[in-house]
Tab-separated table of C-alpha atoms and ligand atoms in Angstrom:
chain	number	residue	atom	x	y	z
X	7	MET	CA	69.408	134.301	-116.308
X	8	PRO	CA	67.065	136.488	-118.414
X	9	VAL	CA	63.413	136.474	-117.433
X	10	HIS	CA	60.956	136.105	-120.326
X	11	ARG	CA	58.025	138.372	-119.632
X	12	HIS	CA	55.488	136.458	-121.709
X	13	ALA	CA	55.979	133.499	-119.350
X	14	ASP	CA	55.213	135.601	-116.265
X	15	PRO	CA	52.130	134.497	-114.357
X	16	SER	CA	49.271	136.979	-114.503
X	17	TYR	CA	46.694	137.771	-111.799
X	18	ASP	CA	43.969	140.256	-111.067
X	19	VAL	CA	45.847	141.227	-107.897
X	20	VAL	CA	49.322	140.552	-106.512
X	21	ILE	CA	49.595	141.244	-102.769
X	22	VAL	CA	53.016	141.679	-101.180
X	23	GLY	CA	53.000	140.821	-97.454
X	24	ALA	CA	51.074	137.851	-96.031
X	25	ARG	CA	50.106	138.900	-92.518
X	26	ALA	CA	47.098	140.742	-91.072
X	27	ALA	CA	46.482	143.223	-93.881
X	28	GLY	CA	47.712	141.243	-96.884
X	29	ALA	CA	46.318	137.824	-96.014
X	30	ALA	CA	42.921	139.306	-95.089
X	31	THR	CA	42.772	141.266	-98.352
X	32	ALA	CA	43.776	138.158	-100.319
X	33	HIS	CA	41.075	136.130	-98.586
X	34	LEU	CA	38.336	138.640	-99.380
X	35	LEU	CA	39.383	139.061	-103.011
X	36	ALA	CA	39.866	135.361	-103.685
X	37	ARG	CA	36.564	134.395	-102.171
X	38	SER	CA	34.902	136.901	-104.477
X	39	GLY	CA	36.372	135.064	-107.444
X	40	LEU	CA	39.423	137.205	-108.263
X	41	ARG	CA	42.716	135.619	-109.275
X	42	VAL	CA	45.055	136.545	-106.421
X	43	LEU	CA	48.737	135.936	-105.714
X	44	LEU	CA	49.844	136.485	-102.084
X	45	VAL	CA	53.617	136.549	-101.498
X	46	ASP	CA	55.820	137.103	-98.455
X	47	ARG	CA	59.561	137.022	-98.017
X	48	GLY	CA	59.147	135.389	-94.591
X	49	ARG	CA	57.985	131.948	-93.493
X	50	TYR	CA	54.468	130.722	-92.827
X	51	GLY	CA	53.291	130.821	-89.206
X	52	THR	CA	56.201	132.769	-87.716
X	53	ASP	CA	55.950	135.400	-84.988
X	54	THR	CA	56.648	139.085	-85.567
X	55	LEU	CA	57.473	142.144	-83.451
X	56	SER	CA	53.982	142.978	-82.227
X	57	THR	CA	51.656	142.565	-79.303
X	58	HIS	CA	48.211	141.545	-80.541
X	59	ALA	CA	45.221	142.940	-78.631
X	60	LEU	CA	42.267	143.167	-80.984
X	61	MET	CA	39.702	145.893	-80.447
X	62	ARG	CA	36.015	145.419	-81.187
X	63	GLY	CA	36.324	146.441	-84.849
X	64	GLY	CA	38.944	143.759	-85.482
X	65	VAL	CA	36.939	141.057	-83.749
X	66	LEU	CA	33.861	142.183	-85.659
X	67	GLN	CA	35.703	141.759	-88.962
X	68	LEU	CA	36.871	138.235	-88.091
X	69	SER	CA	33.332	137.395	-87.043
X	70	ARG	CA	31.812	138.827	-90.253
X	71	TRP	CA	34.246	136.755	-92.342
X	72	GLY	CA	33.501	133.524	-90.450
X	73	LEU	CA	37.039	133.312	-89.034
X	74	LEU	CA	36.423	134.173	-85.369
X	75	GLU	CA	35.457	130.574	-84.611
X	76	LYS	CA	38.937	129.458	-85.730
X	77	ILE	CA	40.553	131.977	-83.365
X	78	ILE	CA	38.400	130.625	-80.527
X	79	ALA	CA	39.076	126.994	-81.528
X	80	ALA	CA	42.816	127.756	-81.273
X	81	GLY	CA	42.295	128.305	-77.529
X	82	THR	CA	42.411	132.104	-77.573
X	83	PRO	CA	40.755	133.219	-74.323
X	84	PRO	CA	37.793	135.627	-74.472
X	85	VAL	CA	38.401	139.041	-72.915
X	86	ARG	CA	35.233	140.342	-71.260
X	87	ARG	CA	36.646	143.142	-69.180
X	88	ALA	CA	39.191	145.947	-69.537
X	89	THR	CA	40.636	147.841	-66.587
X	90	PHE	CA	42.067	151.328	-67.004
X	91	ARG	CA	44.272	152.801	-64.288
X	92	TYR	CA	45.464	156.390	-64.284
X	93	ALA	CA	46.446	158.709	-61.448
X	94	ASP	CA	44.493	157.293	-58.508
X	95	ALA	CA	41.566	156.003	-60.558
X	96	VAL	CA	40.754	152.395	-61.425
X	97	VAL	CA	38.078	152.196	-64.114
X	98	PRO	CA	36.718	148.751	-64.986
X	99	VAL	CA	34.902	148.468	-68.313
X	100	ILE	CA	32.707	145.461	-69.089
X	101	ILE	CA	32.859	144.458	-72.765
X	102	LYS	CA	29.166	144.577	-73.630
X	103	PRO	CA	27.884	142.397	-76.462
X	104	SER	CA	27.207	144.461	-79.584
X	105	TYR	CA	27.036	143.768	-83.311
X	106	GLY	CA	27.297	140.058	-82.535
X	107	VAL	CA	30.641	140.463	-80.704
X	108	ASP	CA	30.407	139.455	-77.045
X	109	ALA	CA	34.123	139.377	-76.181
X	110	LEU	CA	37.468	140.661	-77.400
X	111	TYR	CA	40.415	138.378	-78.301
X	112	ALA	CA	44.170	138.758	-78.521
X	113	PRO	CA	45.484	135.840	-80.584
X	114	ARG	CA	49.235	135.486	-80.892
X	115	ARG	CA	50.452	136.420	-84.354
X	116	THR	CA	51.446	132.765	-84.732
X	117	VAL	CA	47.718	132.038	-84.460
X	118	LEU	CA	46.063	134.990	-86.233
X	119	ASP	CA	48.295	135.301	-89.289
X	120	PRO	CA	48.202	131.605	-90.327
X	121	ILE	CA	44.402	131.553	-89.927
X	122	LEU	CA	44.180	134.471	-92.372
X	123	VAL	CA	46.707	132.894	-94.766
X	124	ASP	CA	44.884	129.540	-94.665
X	125	ALA	CA	41.595	131.333	-95.358
X	126	ALA	CA	43.168	133.060	-98.371
X	127	ALA	CA	44.503	129.765	-99.698
X	128	ALA	CA	41.209	127.969	-99.051
X	129	SER	CA	39.416	130.709	-101.012
X	130	GLY	CA	41.651	130.069	-104.002
X	131	ALA	CA	44.516	132.550	-103.580
X	132	ASP	CA	47.910	131.381	-104.795
X	133	VAL	CA	50.082	131.754	-101.644
X	134	ARG	CA	53.877	131.751	-101.823
X	135	PHE	CA	56.314	132.364	-98.964
X	136	GLY	CA	60.025	132.932	-99.463
X	137	ILE	CA	59.642	135.576	-102.178
X	138	ALA	CA	61.228	138.958	-101.541
X	139	VAL	CA	59.798	141.633	-103.820
X	140	ALA	CA	62.343	144.272	-104.781
X	141	ASP	CA	60.533	146.464	-107.293
X	142	VAL	CA	57.425	147.074	-109.341
X	143	ASP	CA	57.046	146.791	-113.131
X	144	ARG	CA	55.415	149.642	-115.013
X	145	ASP	CA	53.907	150.172	-118.441
X	146	ARG	CA	54.868	153.009	-120.771
X	147	ARG	CA	52.451	155.399	-119.051
X	148	GLY	CA	53.975	154.655	-115.665
X	149	ALA	CA	51.144	152.502	-114.312
X	150	VAL	CA	52.269	149.626	-112.100
X	151	THR	CA	51.745	146.301	-113.884
X	152	GLY	CA	53.460	143.763	-111.630
X	153	VAL	CA	56.291	142.954	-109.236
X	154	VAL	CA	59.825	141.646	-109.519
X	155	GLY	CA	61.924	139.962	-106.875
X	156	ARG	CA	63.775	136.815	-105.892
X	157	THR	CA	62.886	133.540	-104.305
X	158	ARG	CA	64.586	132.336	-101.142
X	159	TYR	CA	66.808	130.225	-103.397
X	160	GLY	CA	67.972	133.185	-105.470
X	161	GLN	CA	65.808	132.599	-108.529
X	162	ALA	CA	64.361	135.629	-110.300
X	163	PHE	CA	60.641	136.087	-109.754
X	164	ARG	CA	58.179	138.194	-111.688
X	165	ALA	CA	54.366	138.344	-111.731
X	166	ARG	CA	51.922	140.599	-113.539
X	167	ALA	CA	48.692	141.994	-112.114
X	168	ARG	CA	45.914	144.467	-112.807
X	169	ILE	CA	46.619	145.873	-109.301
X	170	VAL	CA	49.631	145.424	-107.015
X	171	VAL	CA	48.896	145.775	-103.287
X	172	GLY	CA	51.633	146.673	-100.830
X	173	ALA	CA	50.763	145.013	-97.497
X	174	ASP	CA	54.430	144.887	-96.662
X	175	GLY	CA	54.510	146.731	-93.372
X	176	ILE	CA	56.051	149.921	-92.011
X	177	ARG	CA	59.051	149.954	-94.334
X	178	SER	CA	57.015	149.068	-97.401
X	179	THR	CA	59.028	148.371	-100.544
X	180	ILE	CA	55.899	148.774	-102.679
X	181	ALA	CA	55.206	152.218	-101.167
X	182	GLU	CA	58.751	153.270	-101.855
X	183	ARG	CA	58.957	151.858	-105.404
X	184	ALA	CA	55.487	153.124	-106.344
X	185	GLY	CA	56.464	156.572	-105.016
X	186	ALA	CA	53.758	156.857	-102.353
X	187	PRO	CA	54.333	160.172	-100.558
X	188	PHE	CA	53.811	160.611	-96.830
X	189	GLU	CA	50.738	162.788	-96.342
X	190	ARG	CA	51.151	162.946	-92.567
X	191	ILE	CA	53.990	162.091	-90.229
X	192	GLY	CA	53.470	161.971	-86.467
X	193	THR	CA	55.376	164.179	-84.089
X	194	SER	CA	56.190	161.575	-81.459
X	195	ALA	CA	57.283	157.986	-80.945
X	196	ALA	CA	57.149	155.814	-77.839
X	197	ALA	CA	59.147	152.628	-77.371
X	198	VAL	CA	57.653	149.325	-76.153
X	199	THR	CA	59.203	146.340	-74.419
X	200	TYR	CA	57.094	143.219	-73.858
X	201	GLY	CA	57.134	139.531	-72.999
X	202	TYR	CA	54.950	136.580	-71.977
X	203	TRP	CA	54.310	135.692	-68.323
X	204	SER	CA	52.795	132.417	-67.143
X	205	GLY	CA	50.549	132.171	-64.092
X	206	LEU	CA	49.743	135.895	-64.016
X	207	GLN	CA	46.467	136.663	-62.218
X	208	THR	CA	44.396	138.828	-64.579
X	209	ASP	CA	40.781	139.084	-65.636
X	210	GLY	CA	41.098	140.900	-68.969
X	211	TYR	CA	42.920	143.674	-70.782
X	212	GLU	CA	44.711	146.079	-68.433
X	213	TRP	CA	45.962	149.525	-69.457
X	214	ASN	CA	47.880	151.710	-66.977
X	215	PHE	CA	48.790	155.306	-67.804
X	216	ARG	CA	51.175	157.585	-65.936
X	217	PRO	CA	53.292	160.276	-67.588
X	218	ASP	CA	56.141	158.551	-69.430
X	219	ALA	CA	55.174	155.216	-67.886
X	220	ALA	CA	52.402	153.181	-69.504
X	221	SER	CA	51.961	149.452	-69.119
X	222	GLY	CA	49.408	146.741	-69.619
X	223	VAL	CA	48.348	143.120	-69.812
X	224	ILE	CA	46.965	141.251	-72.820
X	225	PRO	CA	45.737	137.701	-72.008
X	226	THR	CA	46.517	135.331	-74.872
X	227	ASN	CA	46.960	131.712	-75.974
X	228	ASP	CA	48.533	128.888	-73.953
X	229	GLY	CA	47.579	130.418	-70.599
X	230	GLN	CA	50.074	133.227	-71.080
X	231	ALA	CA	49.698	136.961	-70.618
X	232	CYS	CA	51.578	139.489	-72.705
X	233	VAL	CA	52.847	142.235	-70.401
X	234	PHE	CA	54.164	145.424	-71.955
X	235	ALA	CA	55.695	148.723	-70.909
X	236	SER	CA	55.651	151.815	-73.102
X	237	ALA	CA	57.562	155.037	-72.500
X	238	SER	CA	59.890	157.418	-74.282
X	239	PRO	CA	62.697	155.663	-76.210
X	240	ARG	CA	65.136	157.209	-73.722
X	241	ARG	CA	63.480	155.353	-70.820
X	242	ILE	CA	63.020	152.015	-72.573
X	243	GLY	CA	66.518	151.980	-74.037
X	244	ARG	CA	67.250	148.460	-75.256
X	245	GLY	CA	64.290	147.172	-73.268
X	246	GLY	CA	64.146	144.040	-71.150
X	247	LEU	CA	62.964	143.040	-67.706
X	248	ALA	CA	64.579	145.921	-65.773
X	249	PRO	CA	62.850	148.858	-67.537
X	250	LEU	CA	59.596	146.894	-67.808
X	251	THR	CA	59.533	146.141	-64.070
X	252	GLN	CA	60.327	149.742	-63.221
X	253	ILE	CA	57.649	151.171	-65.518
X	254	VAL	CA	55.026	148.679	-64.312
X	255	ALA	CA	55.829	149.630	-60.701
X	256	GLU	CA	55.364	153.333	-61.515
X	257	SER	CA	52.131	152.843	-63.438
X	258	SER	CA	50.392	150.193	-61.292
X	259	ALA	CA	51.526	148.886	-57.921
X	260	ASP	CA	48.730	146.324	-58.183
X	261	LEU	CA	50.092	144.840	-61.438
X	262	ALA	CA	53.645	145.006	-60.107
X	263	GLY	CA	52.625	142.789	-57.166
X	264	ARG	CA	50.924	140.203	-59.385
X	265	LEU	CA	53.854	140.228	-61.816
X	266	ALA	CA	56.274	139.425	-59.010
X	267	ALA	CA	54.249	136.277	-58.228
X	268	ALA	CA	54.156	135.042	-61.848
X	269	VAL	CA	56.705	133.229	-64.015
X	270	PRO	CA	58.645	135.749	-66.134
X	271	PRO	CA	59.716	135.176	-69.740
X	272	ARG	CA	63.252	134.163	-70.644
X	273	ALA	CA	63.471	137.035	-73.139
X	274	LEU	CA	61.579	140.202	-73.979
X	275	ARG	CA	61.126	141.919	-77.324
X	276	THR	CA	61.566	145.640	-77.848
X	277	PHE	CA	60.266	148.153	-80.384
X	278	THR	CA	62.427	151.264	-80.264
X	279	GLY	CA	59.732	153.621	-81.540
X	280	ARG	CA	58.717	155.261	-84.788
X	281	PRO	CA	56.410	158.207	-85.485
X	282	GLY	CA	53.084	157.402	-87.100
X	283	HIS	CA	52.525	157.952	-90.807
X	284	MET	CA	49.710	158.215	-93.313
X	285	ARG	CA	50.776	157.673	-96.880
X	286	ARG	CA	48.974	158.329	-100.097
X	287	SER	CA	47.764	154.783	-100.590
X	288	TRP	CA	46.849	154.382	-104.216
X	289	GLY	CA	47.980	155.277	-107.700
X	290	PRO	CA	47.804	153.805	-111.207
X	291	GLY	CA	47.879	150.038	-110.745
X	292	TRP	CA	48.806	150.017	-107.052
X	293	ALA	CA	47.431	150.407	-103.534
X	294	LEU	CA	48.680	150.120	-99.944
X	295	VAL	CA	46.960	148.484	-96.991
X	296	GLY	CA	47.890	147.975	-93.327
X	297	ASP	CA	50.999	149.550	-91.834
X	298	ALA	CA	52.379	150.169	-95.334
X	299	GLY	CA	49.852	152.968	-95.776
X	300	TYR	CA	48.935	153.935	-92.238
X	301	PHE	CA	50.843	153.372	-89.021
X	302	LYS	CA	50.353	154.773	-85.539
X	303	ASP	CA	51.937	154.174	-82.167
X	304	PRO	CA	51.359	150.630	-80.834
X	305	LEU	CA	50.186	151.862	-77.414
X	306	GLY	CA	46.684	152.289	-78.863
X	307	ALA	CA	46.720	148.575	-79.811
X	308	HIS	CA	44.841	149.346	-82.970
X	309	GLY	CA	47.067	148.461	-85.941
X	310	LEU	CA	45.648	144.979	-86.405
X	311	THR	CA	42.073	146.181	-86.106
X	312	ASP	CA	42.817	148.832	-88.724
X	313	ALA	CA	44.515	146.268	-90.962
X	314	LEU	CA	41.412	144.050	-90.857
X	315	ARG	CA	39.139	147.044	-91.417
X	316	ASP	CA	41.130	148.420	-94.351
X	317	ALA	CA	41.543	144.981	-95.937
X	318	GLU	CA	37.812	144.969	-96.543
X	319	LEU	CA	37.614	148.611	-97.621
X	320	LEU	CA	40.379	148.011	-100.165
X	321	ALA	CA	38.995	144.651	-101.299
X	322	ARG	CA	35.644	146.264	-102.056
X	323	GLY	CA	37.400	148.979	-104.071
X	324	ILE	CA	39.503	146.490	-106.046
X	325	ILE	CA	36.516	144.276	-106.793
X	326	ALA	CA	34.776	147.341	-108.209
X	327	VAL	CA	37.829	148.095	-110.404
X	328	VAL	CA	38.000	144.560	-111.765
X	329	ASP	CA	34.281	144.811	-112.456
X	330	GLY	CA	34.838	147.923	-114.546
X	331	ALA	CA	34.552	150.867	-112.142
X	332	ASP	CA	36.940	153.770	-112.643
X	333	GLU	CA	40.166	152.822	-110.852
X	334	ARG	CA	40.820	156.318	-109.556
X	335	ASP	CA	37.313	156.704	-108.136
X	336	ALA	CA	37.308	153.292	-106.462
X	337	LEU	CA	40.789	153.541	-104.933
X	338	ALA	CA	40.335	157.177	-103.923
X	339	CYS	CA	37.144	156.108	-102.153
X	340	PHE	CA	39.142	153.483	-100.264
X	341	GLN	CA	41.650	156.026	-99.009
X	342	MET	CA	39.029	158.661	-98.264
X	343	THR	CA	37.155	156.173	-96.113
X	344	ARG	CA	40.302	154.940	-94.406
X	345	ASP	CA	41.393	158.489	-93.600
X	346	ALA	CA	37.978	159.525	-92.343
X	347	LEU	CA	37.961	156.579	-89.949
X	348	SER	CA	41.613	157.026	-88.933
X	349	THR	CA	42.406	160.695	-88.512
X	350	ALA	CA	40.923	161.193	-85.037
X	351	LEU	CA	42.678	158.064	-83.791
X	352	PHE	CA	45.948	159.048	-85.425
X	353	ASP	CA	45.850	162.496	-83.815
X	354	VAL	CA	45.051	161.333	-80.299
X	355	MET	CA	47.612	158.516	-80.440
X	356	ASP	CA	50.250	161.011	-81.495
X	357	VAL	CA	49.621	162.961	-78.282
X	358	ILE	CA	49.446	159.863	-76.068
X	359	ALA	CA	52.612	158.369	-77.604
X	360	GLY	CA	54.471	161.616	-77.035
X	361	HIS	CA	53.629	161.425	-73.328
X	362	ARG	CA	52.691	165.100	-73.625
X	363	TRP	CA	49.936	164.838	-71.035
X	364	THR	CA	49.332	165.018	-67.348
X	365	ASP	CA	47.377	162.745	-65.019
X	366	GLU	CA	44.494	165.218	-65.339
X	367	GLN	CA	44.505	165.124	-69.150
X	368	ILE	CA	44.761	161.398	-69.828
X	369	PRO	CA	41.061	160.547	-69.114
X	370	SER	CA	39.922	162.962	-71.797
X	371	LEU	CA	42.477	161.593	-74.294
X	372	LEU	CA	41.268	158.040	-73.620
X	373	LEU	CA	37.705	159.213	-74.149
X	374	GLN	CA	38.701	160.633	-77.558
X	375	LEU	CA	40.319	157.299	-78.401
X	376	ASN	CA	37.177	155.447	-77.378
X	377	THR	CA	34.937	157.719	-79.468
X	378	ALA	CA	37.113	157.176	-82.553
X	379	MET	CA	36.890	153.404	-82.053
X	380	ALA	CA	33.112	153.519	-81.611
X	381	ASP	CA	32.733	155.429	-84.898
X	382	GLU	CA	34.846	152.790	-86.608
X	383	VAL	CA	32.765	149.901	-85.278
X	384	GLN	CA	29.599	151.642	-86.404
X	385	ALA	CA	31.033	152.090	-89.889
X	386	LEU	CA	32.054	148.445	-90.156
X	387	ALA	CA	28.711	147.219	-88.889
X	388	ALA	CA	27.032	149.329	-91.603
X	389	LEU	CA	28.897	147.563	-94.434
X	390	PRO	CA	26.685	145.225	-96.419
X	391	PRO	CA	27.579	141.569	-95.966
X	392	LEU	CA	30.190	140.073	-98.215
X	393	PRO	CA	29.062	137.334	-100.576
X	394	PRO	CA	29.580	133.790	-99.277
X	395	PRO	CA	32.867	132.045	-100.130
X	396	SER	CA	32.828	130.324	-103.483
X	397	ASP	CA	35.247	128.655	-105.876
X	398	GLN	CA	33.208	130.001	-108.746
X	399	ARG	CA	33.954	133.308	-110.384
X	400	ARG	CA	30.711	135.171	-109.948
X	401	SER	CA	29.038	137.942	-111.863
X	402	PRO	CA	30.030	141.494	-110.834
X	403	ALA	CA	26.688	142.158	-109.144
X	404	ASP	CA	27.288	139.266	-106.755
X	405	ARG	CA	30.672	140.327	-105.481
X	406	GLY	CA	29.826	143.165	-103.113
X	407	GLY	CA	32.132	145.760	-104.670
X	408	HIS	CA	30.991	149.360	-104.681
X	409	SER	CA	30.759	151.625	-107.646
X	410	LYS	CA	30.299	154.782	-105.660
X	411	CYS	CA	31.548	156.266	-102.391
X	412	VAL	CA	28.536	156.858	-100.193
X	413	TRP	CA	28.739	158.595	-96.835
X	414	SER	CA	26.451	158.926	-93.873
X	415	GLY	CA	26.507	161.833	-91.443
X	416	THR	CA	28.566	159.907	-88.911
X	417	GLY	CA	31.359	159.348	-91.412
X	418	ALA	CA	30.358	155.724	-91.856
X	419	VAL	CA	30.961	154.423	-95.349
X	420	ALA	CA	28.310	152.484	-97.148
X	421	SER	CA	28.704	150.709	-100.446
X	422	ARG	CA	26.483	150.347	-103.435
X	423	GLN	CA	26.805	147.282	-105.560
X	424	GLY	CA	28.268	147.761	-109.009
V	30	LIG	C1	55.606	146.599	-80.470
V	30	LIG	C2	54.317	146.598	-81.208
V	30	LIG	C3	53.156	146.244	-80.552
V	30	LIG	C4	51.946	146.240	-81.234
V	30	LIG	N1	50.813	145.892	-80.559
V	30	LIG	C5	49.630	145.852	-81.206
V	30	LIG	C6	48.446	145.442	-80.532
V	30	LIG	O1	48.456	145.068	-79.361
V	30	LIG	N2	47.288	145.451	-81.242
V	30	LIG	C7	47.225	145.849	-82.542
V	30	LIG	O2	46.141	145.858	-83.131
V	30	LIG	N3	48.334	146.238	-83.206
V	30	LIG	C8	49.523	146.245	-82.579
V	30	LIG	N4	50.650	146.624	-83.239
V	30	LIG	C9	50.544	147.017	-84.651
V	30	LIG	C10	50.504	145.789	-85.552
V	30	LIG	O3	51.618	144.969	-85.292
V	30	LIG	C11	50.542	146.228	-87.019
V	30	LIG	O4	49.599	147.232	-87.238
V	30	LIG	C12	50.277	145.040	-87.927
V	30	LIG	O5	51.307	144.095	-87.831
V	30	LIG	C13	50.172	145.490	-89.372
V	30	LIG	O6	49.986	144.360	-90.183
V	30	LIG	P1	50.460	144.398	-91.694
V	30	LIG	O7	49.925	143.139	-92.301
V	30	LIG	O8	50.135	145.687	-92.301
V	30	LIG	O9	52.056	144.362	-91.662
V	30	LIG	P2	53.075	143.347	-91.024
V	30	LIG	O10	52.487	142.566	-89.923
V	30	LIG	O11	54.297	144.162	-90.710
V	30	LIG	O12	53.413	142.324	-92.208
V	30	LIG	C14	54.150	142.720	-93.337
V	30	LIG	C15	54.614	141.490	-94.060
V	30	LIG	O13	55.216	141.919	-95.286
V	30	LIG	C16	56.349	141.112	-95.545
V	30	LIG	N5	57.247	141.871	-96.411
V	30	LIG	C17	57.844	143.059	-96.128
V	30	LIG	N6	58.580	143.467	-97.179
V	30	LIG	C18	58.459	142.517	-98.131
V	30	LIG	C19	59.009	142.379	-99.444
V	30	LIG	N7	59.794	143.309	-99.979
V	30	LIG	N8	58.704	141.259	-100.152
V	30	LIG	C20	57.901	140.298	-99.623
V	30	LIG	N9	57.355	140.375	-98.387
V	30	LIG	C21	57.616	141.486	-97.649
V	30	LIG	C22	56.937	140.834	-94.172
V	30	LIG	O14	57.739	139.651	-94.213
V	30	LIG	C23	55.696	140.694	-93.310
V	30	LIG	O15	55.302	139.341	-93.184
V	30	LIG	C24	51.891	146.630	-82.598
V	30	LIG	C25	53.059	146.987	-83.260
V	30	LIG	C26	54.258	146.954	-82.582
V	30	LIG	C27	55.504	147.338	-83.326
């Protein structure tokens, strides 16, 4: 059936992908008064292939947006301690309160993603699941002007927007159709196999590192603990209990003993590995956020934190565009900021994921990782507060968008209201 373009719905922003990056971006834009459509080909509230440890930057973002209380109300346990084991060392780290965050959290994706989607909808975003986007529309100059796809029931779907955001994950259709080149590709890929144990004795995050044998524990909802093993794809193979048990035993005899006393999962999930990437993440009428634009090995447990960070950086840029700022300046500022906050982490994770290190080297790599995270938290804490949620479309000066990229010596981005 032909689709009549004049009947197509029109928005300020169409966002493809309704999980961490897309739903958070939709929430921030909608609550600032923009007309937002958020679509996903999947179903609301489903799980996805991902463990879910949030680092301080991610928790800080949820707290700044007023959503952390919903994560806590869902029964997500606070994590107040992390234990690192490598070679013969056991290094406990107390999670000290800072920037208003006094604990870390690791909500299941069936908890985190719906909270973000509900927040987007409550802020006024039009949210539609069961829509698979296949392509972008363009004007005569080549600028992206909307998306085309199909509903779950096979009907044609088309929507127009001032800006189309690809938040559609590692294999982003929007990135591919918009022609977003890879600017960096990692040199290594580790595989991960994980599952949920009940009754496991643990007092926080646990990370164990031995060459080609990393493992860990992430306490989560419903009294369960996510236990994972990460190693070269050759070692993990198709994953499951056998390689996980072996890798845990090699990386921490202590965890292996506690695991043996706990109730194992019926099934495990396995990620077979993929090198990290950084894509050019904007162009005329389009932008990328989350894994679509920037992905790194899961062992760093940082993708969700980055998705929540970059959702706000992009939202501020888009708000500035809608308010009349130059699109290239505003979106370039978004990517410049993202890259400045990501490059150190990307580089060190590429080395860690490649298991190209010895017992002697891993402490220094973990220190680099920690420094990169601390810089990120500092940058997020320096952002001016977002305006309070409102159903009303506000004046540009009230929306918190920036008209100029402003940098401090530490690489922290600041924003100036437009
Ligand atoms: C094994 C593993 C473990 C991980 N562990 C952690 C961890 O502990 N901590 C952490 O912070 N990060 C972790 N990560 C990374 C984290 O999962 C990602 O960074 C995060 O999911 C990125 O969120 P996103 O919203 O960008 O994309 P996604 O979560 O991938 O969501 C993309 C959405 O887009 C939709 N979509 C895709 N294509 C289309 C289309 N054409 N049309 C419509 N909809 C579409 C999909 O249905 C999906 O819902 C892990 C990743 C893996 C693989």
